[in-house]
Structures are given as structure tokens and as C-alpha cells.
Coordinates of C-alpha atoms and ligand atoms in Angstrom, one line a residue:
Chain A
M184 CA 14.2 38.6 3.5
S185 CA 11.6 41.2 4.4
D186 CA 10.1 41.5 0.9
W187 CA 10.1 38.1 0.2
Q188 CA 6.3 37.3 -0.8
P189 CA 5.5 33.6 -1.1
K190 CA 4.4 32.1 -4.1
I191 CA 1.0 30.2 -3.7
L192 CA -0.9 28.2 -6.2
A193 CA -4.4 28.2 -6.1
I194 CA -6.2 25.0 -7.4
L195 CA -10.1 26.0 -8.0
C196 CA -13.0 24.2 -8.9
N197 CA -15.0 26.0 -12.0
W198 CA -18.2 26.1 -10.2
C199 CA -18.0 27.6 -7.6
S200 CA -14.5 28.9 -6.2
Y201 CA -13.4 30.0 -9.8
A202 CA -16.7 31.4 -10.1
G203 CA -16.2 33.5 -6.4
A204 CA -12.6 34.5 -7.6
D205 CA -14.2 36.1 -10.5
L206 CA -16.6 37.9 -8.4
A207 CA -14.5 39.0 -5.8
G208 CA -12.3 40.6 -9.2
V209 CA -15.9 42.3 -10.3
S210 CA -16.8 43.5 -7.2
R211 CA -13.3 45.0 -7.0
L212 CA -12.4 43.3 -3.4
Q213 CA -8.9 43.5 -2.4
Y214 CA -6.9 40.6 -1.9
P215 CA -3.0 39.6 -2.0
P216 CA -1.7 39.2 -5.6
N217 CA 0.6 36.0 -4.2
I218 CA -1.8 33.3 -5.6
R219 CA -1.6 32.1 -9.3
V220 CA -4.7 30.1 -10.5
V221 CA -5.3 27.0 -12.0
R222 CA -8.7 26.3 -12.8
I223 CA -10.2 22.6 -12.9
P224 CA -13.5 21.0 -13.0
C225 CA -13.9 19.8 -9.5
S226 CA -11.9 19.6 -6.4
G227 CA -12.2 16.2 -6.9
R228 CA -10.1 16.2 -9.9
V229 CA -7.1 17.0 -7.9
D230 CA -4.6 14.5 -7.4
P231 CA -2.1 14.7 -4.6
L232 CA 0.5 14.2 -7.1
F233 CA -0.3 17.9 -8.5
I234 CA -0.2 19.5 -4.6
M235 CA 3.2 17.7 -4.5
K236 CA 4.6 18.7 -7.4
A237 CA 3.8 22.8 -6.7
F238 CA 5.7 22.2 -3.9
Q239 CA 8.7 20.4 -5.3
T240 CA 8.7 23.2 -8.3
G241 CA 9.1 26.0 -5.7
Y242 CA 5.5 27.2 -4.6
D243 CA 5.5 28.0 -0.7
G244 CA 1.7 26.9 -0.3
V245 CA -1.3 25.5 -1.8
L246 CA -4.9 26.6 -1.7
V247 CA -7.6 23.9 -2.9
S248 CA -10.5 25.2 -3.3
G249 CA -14.1 23.7 -4.1
C250 CA -17.9 24.2 -3.7
H251 CA -19.2 23.6 -0.1
P252 CA -20.1 20.0 1.3
G253 CA -23.4 19.1 -0.4
D254 CA -22.9 21.5 -2.8
C255 CA -20.6 20.1 -5.4
H256 CA -22.0 20.6 -9.4
Y257 CA -20.8 16.6 -9.5
L258 CA -23.0 16.1 -6.5
S259 CA -19.4 14.1 -4.3
G260 CA -16.3 15.4 -5.9
N261 CA -15.7 17.6 -3.1
Y262 CA -16.0 14.7 -0.6
F263 CA -13.5 12.5 -2.5
A264 CA -11.3 15.4 -2.3
R265 CA -11.6 15.5 1.4
R266 CA -10.8 12.4 1.7
K267 CA -7.8 12.7 -0.2
F268 CA -6.9 15.9 1.4
A269 CA -7.2 14.0 5.2
V270 CA -4.5 11.6 3.4
I271 CA -2.0 13.6 2.4
K272 CA -1.9 15.4 5.9
P273 CA -0.1 12.8 7.4
L274 CA 1.9 12.5 4.3
M275 CA 3.3 16.1 4.6
E276 CA 4.0 15.9 8.2
F277 CA 5.9 12.6 7.5
I278 CA 8.0 14.4 5.1
G279 CA 8.6 17.5 7.0
L280 CA 6.8 19.7 5.2
E281 CA 4.9 22.4 7.6
P282 CA 1.3 20.9 7.1
D283 CA 0.0 24.8 7.0
R284 CA 1.4 24.8 3.7
L285 CA -1.8 23.2 1.9
Q286 CA -4.9 24.7 2.9
F287 CA -8.3 24.0 1.5
S288 CA -11.3 26.1 1.9
W289 CA -15.1 25.9 0.3
V290 CA -16.0 28.8 -1.6
S291 CA -19.4 29.3 -3.5
A292 CA -19.8 31.2 -6.4
G293 CA -21.7 33.8 -4.3
E294 CA -18.9 34.5 -2.1
G295 CA -16.5 37.0 -3.6
E296 CA -16.0 38.4 -0.2
R297 CA -15.1 34.7 1.2
F298 CA -12.7 34.6 -1.2
S299 CA -11.2 37.4 -0.9
E300 CA -10.5 37.1 3.3
V301 CA -9.6 33.2 2.6
V302 CA -6.8 34.6 -0.1
T303 CA -5.8 37.0 2.8
K304 CA -5.4 34.4 5.3
V305 CA -4.0 31.9 3.1
T306 CA -1.5 34.6 2.3
K307 CA -0.5 35.5 5.8
D308 CA 0.1 31.9 7.3
I309 CA 2.5 31.5 4.7
Q310 CA 4.1 34.4 4.7
K311 CA 4.4 33.1 8.6
I312 CA 5.8 29.8 7.7
G313 CA 8.4 31.5 5.6
P314 CA 10.0 30.2 2.0
I315 CA 10.3 26.4 0.8
T316 CA 13.3 25.3 1.2
K317 CA 12.8 21.1 1.9
M318 CA 11.0 19.2 -1.3
V319 CA 12.8 21.7 -3.4
K320 CA 16.5 21.0 -4.6
G321 CA 17.1 17.1 -3.6
V322 CA 13.5 15.4 -4.4
Chain B
M79 CA -15.0 -22.7 16.8
N80 CA -14.8 -23.9 13.3
K81 CA -14.7 -27.4 11.2
V82 CA -11.5 -28.7 11.2
I83 CA -10.0 -31.7 9.1
K84 CA -7.4 -33.6 10.5
I85 CA -5.1 -35.6 8.9
E86 CA -2.9 -38.4 10.0
N87 CA 0.2 -37.1 8.0
G88 CA 2.6 -34.1 8.4
T89 CA 1.2 -30.6 7.6
K90 CA 3.2 -30.1 4.3
Q91 CA 2.1 -33.9 3.1
G92 CA -1.4 -33.7 4.4
V93 CA -1.9 -30.5 2.5
L94 CA -0.6 -31.9 -0.2
N95 CA -2.5 -34.7 0.0
F96 CA -5.5 -32.7 0.2
L97 CA -4.4 -31.0 -3.2
E98 CA -4.4 -34.1 -4.6
H99 CA -7.5 -35.3 -3.9
L100 CA -9.3 -31.7 -5.2
I101 CA -7.7 -32.2 -8.3
T102 CA -8.0 -35.9 -9.3
T103 CA -11.6 -35.8 -8.4
D104 CA -11.9 -33.0 -10.4
K105 CA -12.7 -30.4 -7.6
I106 CA -10.4 -27.9 -8.9
S107 CA -8.3 -27.7 -12.4
G108 CA -5.1 -26.8 -10.4
V109 CA -3.1 -25.3 -8.2
L110 CA -1.1 -21.8 -7.3
T111 CA 1.6 -23.1 -5.1
L112 CA 5.2 -22.4 -4.3
R113 CA 7.6 -25.2 -6.0
K114 CA 11.1 -26.3 -6.5
I115 CA 12.7 -25.5 -9.2
N116 CA 15.5 -27.5 -8.8
E117 CA 17.7 -29.4 -5.7
K118 CA 19.2 -26.3 -4.7
G119 CA 16.3 -25.2 -2.9
I120 CA 15.3 -22.5 -5.5
C121 CA 11.7 -22.2 -5.7
D122 CA 8.9 -20.4 -8.0
Y123 CA 5.6 -19.9 -8.0
G124 CA 3.8 -22.6 -10.6
F125 CA 0.6 -23.4 -11.6
I126 CA 0.1 -27.3 -10.9
S127 CA -2.9 -29.1 -12.9
D128 CA -1.2 -32.8 -13.1
A129 CA -1.5 -34.3 -9.7
K130 CA 2.0 -36.3 -10.3
E131 CA 3.0 -32.6 -10.1
L132 CA 2.6 -32.2 -6.5
K133 CA 5.7 -33.3 -5.4
F134 CA 7.6 -30.6 -6.3
A135 CA 5.3 -28.2 -4.5
D136 CA 6.8 -26.5 -1.5
P137 CA 4.0 -24.8 -0.5
F138 CA 5.4 -23.2 2.9
A139 CA 8.8 -22.5 1.6
P140 CA 9.8 -19.0 3.1
V141 CA 10.5 -17.5 0.1
M142 CA 8.3 -15.0 -1.6
P143 CA 10.1 -14.7 -5.2
I144 CA 6.9 -12.8 -6.2
N145 CA 3.9 -11.3 -4.7
A146 CA 1.7 -14.2 -5.4
A147 CA -0.9 -11.0 -5.3
Q148 CA 0.2 -10.2 -8.8
T149 CA -0.2 -13.5 -10.4
L150 CA -3.4 -14.7 -8.9
S151 CA -5.0 -11.8 -9.8
S152 CA -3.8 -12.3 -14.1
L153 CA -4.9 -16.1 -13.4
T154 CA -8.4 -15.0 -12.3
P155 CA -11.6 -14.8 -12.8
T156 CA -11.6 -18.3 -13.3
T157 CA -14.1 -20.8 -15.1
K158 CA -13.3 -23.3 -13.4
P159 CA -12.0 -23.6 -9.2
I160 CA -8.7 -23.4 -8.2
A161 CA -7.2 -23.2 -5.9
A162 CA -4.2 -21.2 -4.2
I163 CA -1.9 -21.6 -1.2
I164 CA -0.6 -18.2 -0.1
K165 CA 1.2 -16.6 2.5
P166 CA -1.0 -13.7 4.5
C167 CA 0.1 -10.6 3.0
E168 CA -0.2 -12.0 -0.3
L169 CA -3.9 -12.7 0.5
R170 CA -4.0 -9.2 1.4
G171 CA -2.7 -7.7 -1.5
F172 CA -4.7 -10.3 -3.6
V173 CA -7.8 -8.6 -1.8
E174 CA -6.5 -4.9 -2.4
R175 CA -6.3 -5.8 -5.7
V176 CA -9.8 -7.8 -6.2
K177 CA -10.8 -4.5 -5.1
R178 CA -9.5 -2.5 -7.8
V179 CA -10.9 -4.9 -10.1
Q180 CA -8.1 -6.5 -10.9
G181 CA -8.8 -9.8 -10.3
S182 CA -11.7 -11.8 -8.7
M183 CA -12.4 -14.1 -5.6
K184 CA -15.1 -16.1 -7.3
N185 CA -13.7 -19.5 -7.8
V186 CA -10.7 -19.4 -5.7
L187 CA -9.9 -21.8 -2.7
L188 CA -7.7 -19.7 -0.9
I189 CA -5.6 -21.3 1.8
S190 CA -3.1 -19.5 3.9
Y191 CA -1.4 -20.3 6.9
T192 CA 0.2 -18.5 10.2
C193 CA 3.2 -17.3 8.7
G194 CA 6.4 -16.9 10.3
G195 CA 8.1 -14.8 7.7
V196 CA 9.9 -15.3 4.7
L197 CA 14.0 -15.0 4.0
P198 CA 15.0 -12.1 1.9
L199 CA 15.5 -14.0 -1.9
N200 CA 19.6 -14.0 -1.5
T201 CA 19.5 -15.4 1.7
F202 CA 17.3 -18.3 0.4
Q203 CA 18.9 -19.2 -2.5
G204 CA 22.2 -18.0 -1.0
D205 CA 25.2 -20.0 0.2
G206 CA 24.3 -22.0 3.3
S207 CA 21.0 -21.9 2.7
E208 CA 20.2 -24.9 3.9
K209 CA 21.1 -24.6 7.4
I210 CA 19.3 -20.9 7.3
I211 CA 16.3 -23.0 6.0
A212 CA 16.4 -25.7 8.8
D213 CA 16.9 -23.2 11.8
Y214 CA 13.9 -21.3 10.2
Y215 CA 11.4 -24.4 10.4
N216 CA 12.9 -24.9 13.8
A217 CA 12.4 -21.6 15.4
I218 CA 8.9 -21.4 13.9
S219 CA 7.6 -24.6 15.1
K220 CA 8.5 -23.0 18.4
G221 CA 7.0 -19.8 18.0
E222 CA 9.8 -17.9 17.7
T223 CA 11.0 -15.5 15.1
P224 CA 13.7 -16.4 12.9
G225 CA 16.6 -13.8 12.8
S226 CA 17.1 -14.4 8.7
I227 CA 13.5 -13.5 8.1
R228 CA 12.8 -10.4 6.4
P229 CA 12.9 -6.6 8.4
T230 CA 9.3 -6.0 7.7
C231 CA 8.4 -10.1 8.3
K232 CA 9.4 -9.5 11.8
A233 CA 7.6 -6.5 12.5
C234 CA 4.3 -7.6 10.9
E235 CA 1.5 -8.2 13.0
Y236 CA -0.6 -10.0 10.3
F237 CA 0.6 -13.3 10.1
V238 CA -2.7 -14.5 10.7
P239 CA -4.4 -14.7 7.8
M240 CA -7.6 -12.9 6.8
M241 CA -10.3 -13.6 4.4
A242 CA -8.8 -17.4 3.7
D243 CA -11.0 -20.3 2.6
I244 CA -8.5 -22.2 4.6
T245 CA -6.8 -21.7 7.5
I246 CA -3.2 -24.3 8.0
P247 CA -1.8 -23.6 11.8
L248 CA 2.0 -23.5 11.3
L249 CA 3.8 -21.0 13.2
G250 CA 4.3 -22.1 16.8
N251 CA 2.8 -25.6 15.5
S252 CA 5.4 -28.4 17.2
E253 CA 3.2 -31.2 15.9
S254 CA 3.4 -30.0 12.0
E255 CA 6.0 -32.6 11.5
S256 CA 3.6 -35.5 12.3
E257 CA 0.0 -33.9 12.0
C258 CA -2.2 -31.8 9.7
S259 CA -4.9 -29.4 10.6
L260 CA -7.3 -27.6 8.2
I261 CA -9.1 -24.8 9.1
M262 CA -12.5 -24.4 7.5
N263 CA -13.4 -20.8 7.3
S264 CA -16.1 -20.4 4.6
E265 CA -19.2 -22.9 3.1
F266 CA -17.0 -22.4 -0.1
A267 CA -13.9 -24.6 1.9
I268 CA -16.8 -27.1 3.6
Q269 CA -18.3 -27.5 0.4
I270 CA -15.4 -28.4 -1.8
S271 CA -13.5 -30.6 0.7
K272 CA -17.0 -32.8 1.5
E273 CA -15.5 -36.2 -0.2
F274 CA -12.1 -35.9 1.4
Q275 CA -11.7 -39.0 3.5
C276 CA -10.7 -37.8 6.7
E277 CA -11.5 -36.9 10.9
I278 CA -13.3 -34.0 11.1
I279 CA -13.0 -32.0 14.7
T280 CA -14.1 -28.5 15.9
S281 CA -11.3 -26.5 16.9
E282 CA -9.6 -23.0 16.4
L283 CA -6.0 -21.1 16.1
D284 CA -4.3 -21.7 19.7
S285 CA -4.9 -18.0 20.5
K286 CA -1.9 -18.1 23.5
I287 CA 0.5 -19.1 20.5
I288 CA -1.1 -15.7 18.7
D289 CA -0.9 -13.7 21.4
K290 CA 2.4 -14.6 22.0
V291 CA 4.2 -13.9 18.6
L292 CA 2.0 -10.4 18.1
A293 CA 3.7 -8.9 21.2
V294 CA 7.1 -9.9 20.0
R295 CA 6.1 -8.6 16.3
I296 CA 4.9 -5.0 18.0
S297 CA 8.2 -4.8 19.9
E298 CA 10.0 -5.0 16.9
K299 CA 8.4 -3.1 14.5
E300 CA 9.0 0.0 17.3
K301 CA 12.8 -1.1 17.1
L302 CA 12.3 -1.2 13.1
Y303 CA 10.9 2.3 12.7
N304 CA 13.8 3.7 15.3
K305 CA 16.3 2.2 13.4
T306 CA 15.2 3.5 9.9
K307 CA 14.7 6.4 11.1
V308 CA 11.7 7.0 10.1
T309 CA 9.8 8.2 13.2
K310 CA 10.4 12.1 12.8
D311 CA 13.2 13.5 10.4
G312 CA 11.1 14.1 8.0
L313 CA 12.2 14.9 4.6
D314 CA 16.0 15.8 5.0
E315 CA 16.0 12.0 6.2
L316 CA 14.1 10.8 3.2
V317 CA 16.2 12.7 0.5
N318 CA 19.1 11.1 2.5
I319 CA 17.5 7.4 2.3
F320 CA 16.5 8.0 -1.2
G321 CA 19.8 9.5 -2.1
K322 CA 20.8 6.1 -3.4
C323 CA 17.9 5.3 -5.2
V324 CA 18.9 4.4 -9.3
G325 CA 15.1 5.2 -10.1
C326 CA 15.0 1.8 -11.3
H327 CA 11.1 1.9 -10.2
G328 CA 11.9 -1.7 -9.2
C329 CA 10.0 -1.5 -6.0
S330 CA 6.8 -0.9 -8.2
R331 CA 6.8 -3.3 -10.3
V332 CA 7.0 -5.9 -7.6
C333 CA 4.4 -4.5 -5.3
P334 CA 1.3 -6.1 -5.5
I335 CA -1.2 -3.0 -5.0
C336 CA 0.8 -0.8 -7.5
Y337 CA -0.9 -2.3 -10.3
C338 CA -1.3 0.7 -13.0
V339 CA 0.2 -0.9 -16.8
M340 CA 1.1 2.7 -17.6
C341 CA 2.9 4.2 -13.9
D342 CA 2.3 7.9 -14.4
F343 CA 5.9 8.6 -13.5
E344 CA 6.4 6.3 -16.7
S345 CA 4.5 8.1 -18.6
H346 CA 5.7 11.4 -20.6
N347 CA 4.0 13.5 -17.7
F348 CA 7.0 13.2 -16.2
D349 CA 9.6 13.8 -18.9
Y350 CA 11.6 16.7 -18.6
N351 CA 12.2 18.6 -22.0
I352 CA 14.7 21.5 -22.3
E353 CA 12.0 23.9 -21.4
I354 CA 11.0 22.4 -18.0
F355 CA 14.6 22.2 -17.4
E356 CA 15.2 26.0 -17.9
T357 CA 12.2 26.7 -15.8
E358 CA 13.3 24.3 -13.3
L359 CA 16.9 25.4 -13.1
E360 CA 16.0 29.0 -13.0
Q361 CA 13.8 28.7 -10.0
K362 CA 15.7 26.3 -8.1
G363 CA 19.7 27.1 -9.5
A364 CA 20.6 23.3 -9.5
L365 CA 18.7 20.2 -9.8
R366 CA 18.8 16.5 -9.0
L367 CA 19.6 14.1 -11.5
P368 CA 18.0 11.8 -12.6
P369 CA 14.9 13.8 -11.4
D370 CA 12.3 12.9 -9.4
T371 CA 13.8 9.8 -7.9
V372 CA 12.5 11.0 -4.4
F373 CA 9.4 12.2 -5.9
F374 CA 8.3 9.1 -7.4
Q375 CA 8.2 7.7 -4.0
I376 CA 6.5 10.7 -2.8
G377 CA 4.2 10.2 -5.5
R378 CA 3.5 6.2 -4.5
L379 CA 3.3 7.2 -0.9
A380 CA 0.1 9.5 -1.9
H381 CA -1.6 7.4 -3.9
M382 CA -1.4 3.6 -2.3
S383 CA 0.7 3.8 1.0
F384 CA -3.0 3.2 2.6
S385 CA -3.1 0.0 1.0
C386 CA 0.6 -1.4 1.6
V387 CA 0.5 -4.2 2.9
G388 CA 3.7 -4.6 4.2
C389 CA 4.8 -7.7 2.5
G390 CA 8.9 -6.7 1.8
Q391 CA 8.9 -7.3 -1.8
C392 CA 9.9 -3.8 -2.7
E393 CA 13.0 -3.8 0.1
D394 CA 14.1 -6.8 -1.0
V395 CA 14.5 -6.7 -4.4
C396 CA 15.9 -2.7 -4.3
P397 CA 19.5 -2.8 -6.0
A398 CA 20.2 0.2 -3.6
N399 CA 19.2 -1.7 -0.2
I400 CA 16.7 1.3 0.5
P401 CA 14.4 0.1 3.1
V402 CA 11.1 1.1 0.8
A403 CA 8.7 -1.4 2.7
T404 CA 9.5 -0.2 6.4
I405 CA 9.3 3.5 4.9
F406 CA 5.9 2.2 3.0
K407 CA 4.4 0.7 6.1
K408 CA 5.0 3.3 8.8
V409 CA 3.3 5.7 6.3
G410 CA 0.7 3.6 5.3
E411 CA 0.2 3.1 9.2
A412 CA -0.7 6.7 9.5
T413 CA -2.8 7.3 6.2
A414 CA -4.8 4.0 6.5
G415 CA -5.3 4.7 10.6
L416 CA -7.3 7.9 9.4
F417 CA -9.9 5.6 8.4
D418 CA -9.4 2.8 10.9
Y419 CA -8.4 0.9 7.0
I420 CA -6.5 -2.5 7.5
P421 CA -5.9 -3.2 4.2
G422 CA -6.7 -6.3 2.7
K423 CA -8.8 -7.6 6.0
D424 CA -12.1 -7.5 4.3
L425 CA -13.3 -7.7 0.5
E426 CA -16.5 -5.8 1.6
E427 CA -14.6 -2.6 3.3
A428 CA -14.3 -0.1 0.2
I429 CA -10.6 1.6 -0.4
P430 CA -10.5 5.2 1.6
V431 CA -10.1 7.0 -1.4
M432 CA -13.1 5.5 -3.1
I433 CA -16.2 6.4 -0.7
F434 CA -16.7 9.0 1.9
K435 CA -19.1 10.1 4.1
E436 CA -21.0 13.6 4.3
E437 CA -20.2 14.0 8.2
E438 CA -16.4 13.5 8.6
F439 CA -13.3 15.8 8.6
E440 CA -15.3 18.5 9.3
E441 CA -12.5 20.9 10.3
I442 CA -11.0 20.5 6.5
G443 CA -12.0 23.7 4.6
K444 CA -13.4 25.6 7.8
Ligands
SF4_93 S1 13.7 -0.3 -6.4 FE1 15.3 1.2 -4.9 S2 16.6 1.8 -6.2 FE2 14.6 1.0 -8.1 S3 13.5 2.9 -7.7 FE3 12.6 1.9 -6.1 S4 14.0 2.7 -4.4 FE4 15.0 3.4 -6.1
SF4_94 S1 4.9 -1.5 -0.9 FE1 6.5 -2.7 -0.6 S2 5.9 -3.8 1.7 FE2 4.0 -2.4 0.6 S3 2.6 -3.7 -0.5 FE3 3.9 -2.9 -1.7 S4 6.0 -4.4 -2.3 FE4 4.7 -4.9 -0.3

């Protein structure tokens, strides 16, 4: 199992975090290759189902990242997102998924470095938790 | 203290007299109420506009053929005032629907009562139901919990109506055979009943009875959660519990909160075509069929658990006897609890995911 690598879905908002990821790339910053990126217009667009579906499909972790509170391109999408995330946590606990499999971060377009740090941290955390087994087969 | 209309008649008859007055004096165009379809005790919801039809009305029947929130939202908005006698959880369901712009409170005289719970549909209509129903009324007049009611009713803390224009004390009311009190909670109720000839006093619900019932309900709730094993075991248990699910989606059809005309889970988004099958099988090596039955419930929990009013309708109709309502009620307490939200308590209180505060949940995203 030592060569097991987690697969992490990264859902990034177009205006901040995706641009932050881009900057990390352009700046040739290193971060683990475990993430698969989906670009969305705004973190407020994330339906809790997207996250649950990712777990059901076998992703070991999900990272959702948007603009810092107050900086949303659509003014308040990330505040709504934050409320929805708050709802998902007790639900994950209830269904027996380790809450840390799901992580949120706010990364702005200028924070390439922060993006690489976030991905590194999330990857480490999920490596620690191990492969997802719940929610995969019987759900 | 509130204005209370006193009627010298049993509670049921008194309410019918009051409704008759409202209909014949053209204050309302009709009333949504439970009514008897035939002698065997079978009940449905009906909208009665002719006072003569009121003799079939059975407004307090301990049964929920459908959650009336659904019907009431299809009847509103109305141009002329109507009345509706519904149970407290149905009223809360209606308020949740109005928040979702699926109905309107305007012109609706909402009448509700302290609720002793409802019998499962099969019990209410099954053999020997007469005796069970008689025992039921007997128990609730003493403020006791009838053994025959739905599990979630036994565990329901919200048996006192919220947002009702008129509240009727029924639970623990030993005088309900001989007298009728209508507690007026709103200006609308007072105005509409102005011409009704009756004694008016000031009074309120008996808090001793309420506290006594509440204590029983809370302890029943813990018992129910333990029995259903929804307290801790998480998904393994959830997979087991929903393992019997036949995927009929009946639970969401009857739910007052699940109002979407096209549920995402019934849309093509959840069709499994051959590519999806092959990809998933490649990942997992095995797949539950039909797929997504448990996922459907997880999706509903994520989408609406914070608004679940715990009516128990989903559990009652489930052909596989899955304790759906107990699970939703439990998870709903956790999700709504984050925002101190009580579904259906107050129309002015926004649905938690529809608003935000700038300073909150600051640990998220750190
Ligand atoms: S009513 Fe019961 S069997 Fe039908 S979808 Fe809901 S849980 Fe499954
Ligand atoms: S989920 Fe079940 S108990 Fe909750 S409101 Fe819907 S039908 Fe009622």
C-alpha cells in the first residue's frame, strides 16, 4: 500500500483559485500531482451533490477553493458556498466519512504560492486518512 | 394572553359551527380539511365550499393521507380568503414551501391544534381501526402518548402549532367533548371572526400540559434514535438500512419539502449509460444495482434535511419499511442546528442556505 497515491478532486473558481493555480504553474512552483481540476464559475455554484458524487466515484478527497471572503467576483457567491459547506460537514460525519476528506480554501489569483501550499497540505492530510472505502460500492 | 372564542359545544362541533358561519357569511370561500369519504373511517383531504358538506368534515382525524402543505400550496395564492385546518407539522411544511415561493400565506386562515400525532395509514384504515381510534382520542384527552401513532410523532417536540392564526387546544384537553376554545393569534383571525356570536375571554394554552407532553416526547426521541441506530454508525449502517430501498422515490414525492417538479435524481443527470457503467466498473470492480439508491438519500439529506419538519410521511409510505423520517429528522437537527433554525417556525426566518453573514464559520477555508 506504500505506493498508494490519493486521488483528489479540486473544484476551483474561475476568477481566483483557478487563476491562482495557473500562476503556480507559470511560476513553476511544485505541488503534488494528485489533484484533478474542475473549473467552475464561482464556489457558490458547488452543489453538495458534486462533492458527494466525487466520493461515490472513488475520489479520496475533495478540495473546493474560491475567492477570499469579500473578494467574490459575484460579490457574495463564496459566502453562500461557505454556508453550504457548513451543512455538508455534519452530513459527512453522519454517513461516516472522515470530515477532513473535504477541504475548503480561499486562494486569490495572486496567490500562486498559497495554492501550492494548500494542495500540498490537502494531499498530505488525505494520504494520512487513507483510501476511501465507504460510499464507493454499496451506494 | 390571547383573545379566545368560547363555544358551548364539543371541540369538533364547535369548530364546524365556526366554519359554517365563515362560509355562510361569505367570509371565506371554503375550507381545506380532513373529511370522511365513507363510514369505514377512510379519510382524505377535501376543500369544502358548501356549508352542507361540512357534516363530512373530520378535522382532527389522526391521519395524514398526504402532507397538507402540498395541497395548500397548490390552492394558493387565492383571491378570496380560505381556511385550512391542518396539523402543526403540515403548517410548518407549508411555511417552508412559502419560503420557497411554492404558495402564499395571504388570504389563508390557518387553523391548527395541539397534536397528539397520527396513526400510520394502514393502522387508520386497517382492521380494528375503530377501537384504535377510540383509544387514541381517549389517550390524547388525557395528554398521554397513544402507542399506535407514527414513530416520528411519538418523538415530535413541535406539537404546538407555530404560525397558526387560530390554535385549538386538543392534546390533554379533558373538556374537548363538551367545550371548544379557539385561541386567536393574529389580527386576521380576530377580524374575520368578528361577527361570530360567541363568548370571548382571554386565555392561553395550558403550559403544564405542554411541558408534560414535551418531556415524554423528548425521551421518546432518544429511544427512537437509539433503536434506529442513527446515532453513530455512519455509512455502513446507512447502507444496511437503505439496502432494502427499491428506489421508488415515493419518499420524496410525499415530502412537503421536496417540491422540485423535476428531481435531479430523476433527470438524465443520473442516467447510467454504457460509458458511465464501464468507467465506474473499471474504478470499483462492482456496482450496486440499481445504482444511486443510497446516494439519492444522501442527496436529499444535503439538499433539504435542514427543512425537514419530521412529519413522518416518507416513512409511512415507504414500501420497504425503511425509517426514512427518523433518519431525516436526526440529520435535520444537526444541519438546521448549525444555524439555530427551526423549519417552519417563522416565515420571516430565511432558509439557512439562502442567506449568509459575513462574520461566521470563519474556520472554513483557513
Ligand atoms: S420510499 Fe422507501 S423504497 Fe421508495 S425510494 Fe424512498 S426509501 Fe427507497
Ligand atoms: S423528509 Fe420525511 S419527515 Fe421530513 S418533511 Fe419530508 S416527508 Fe416529512
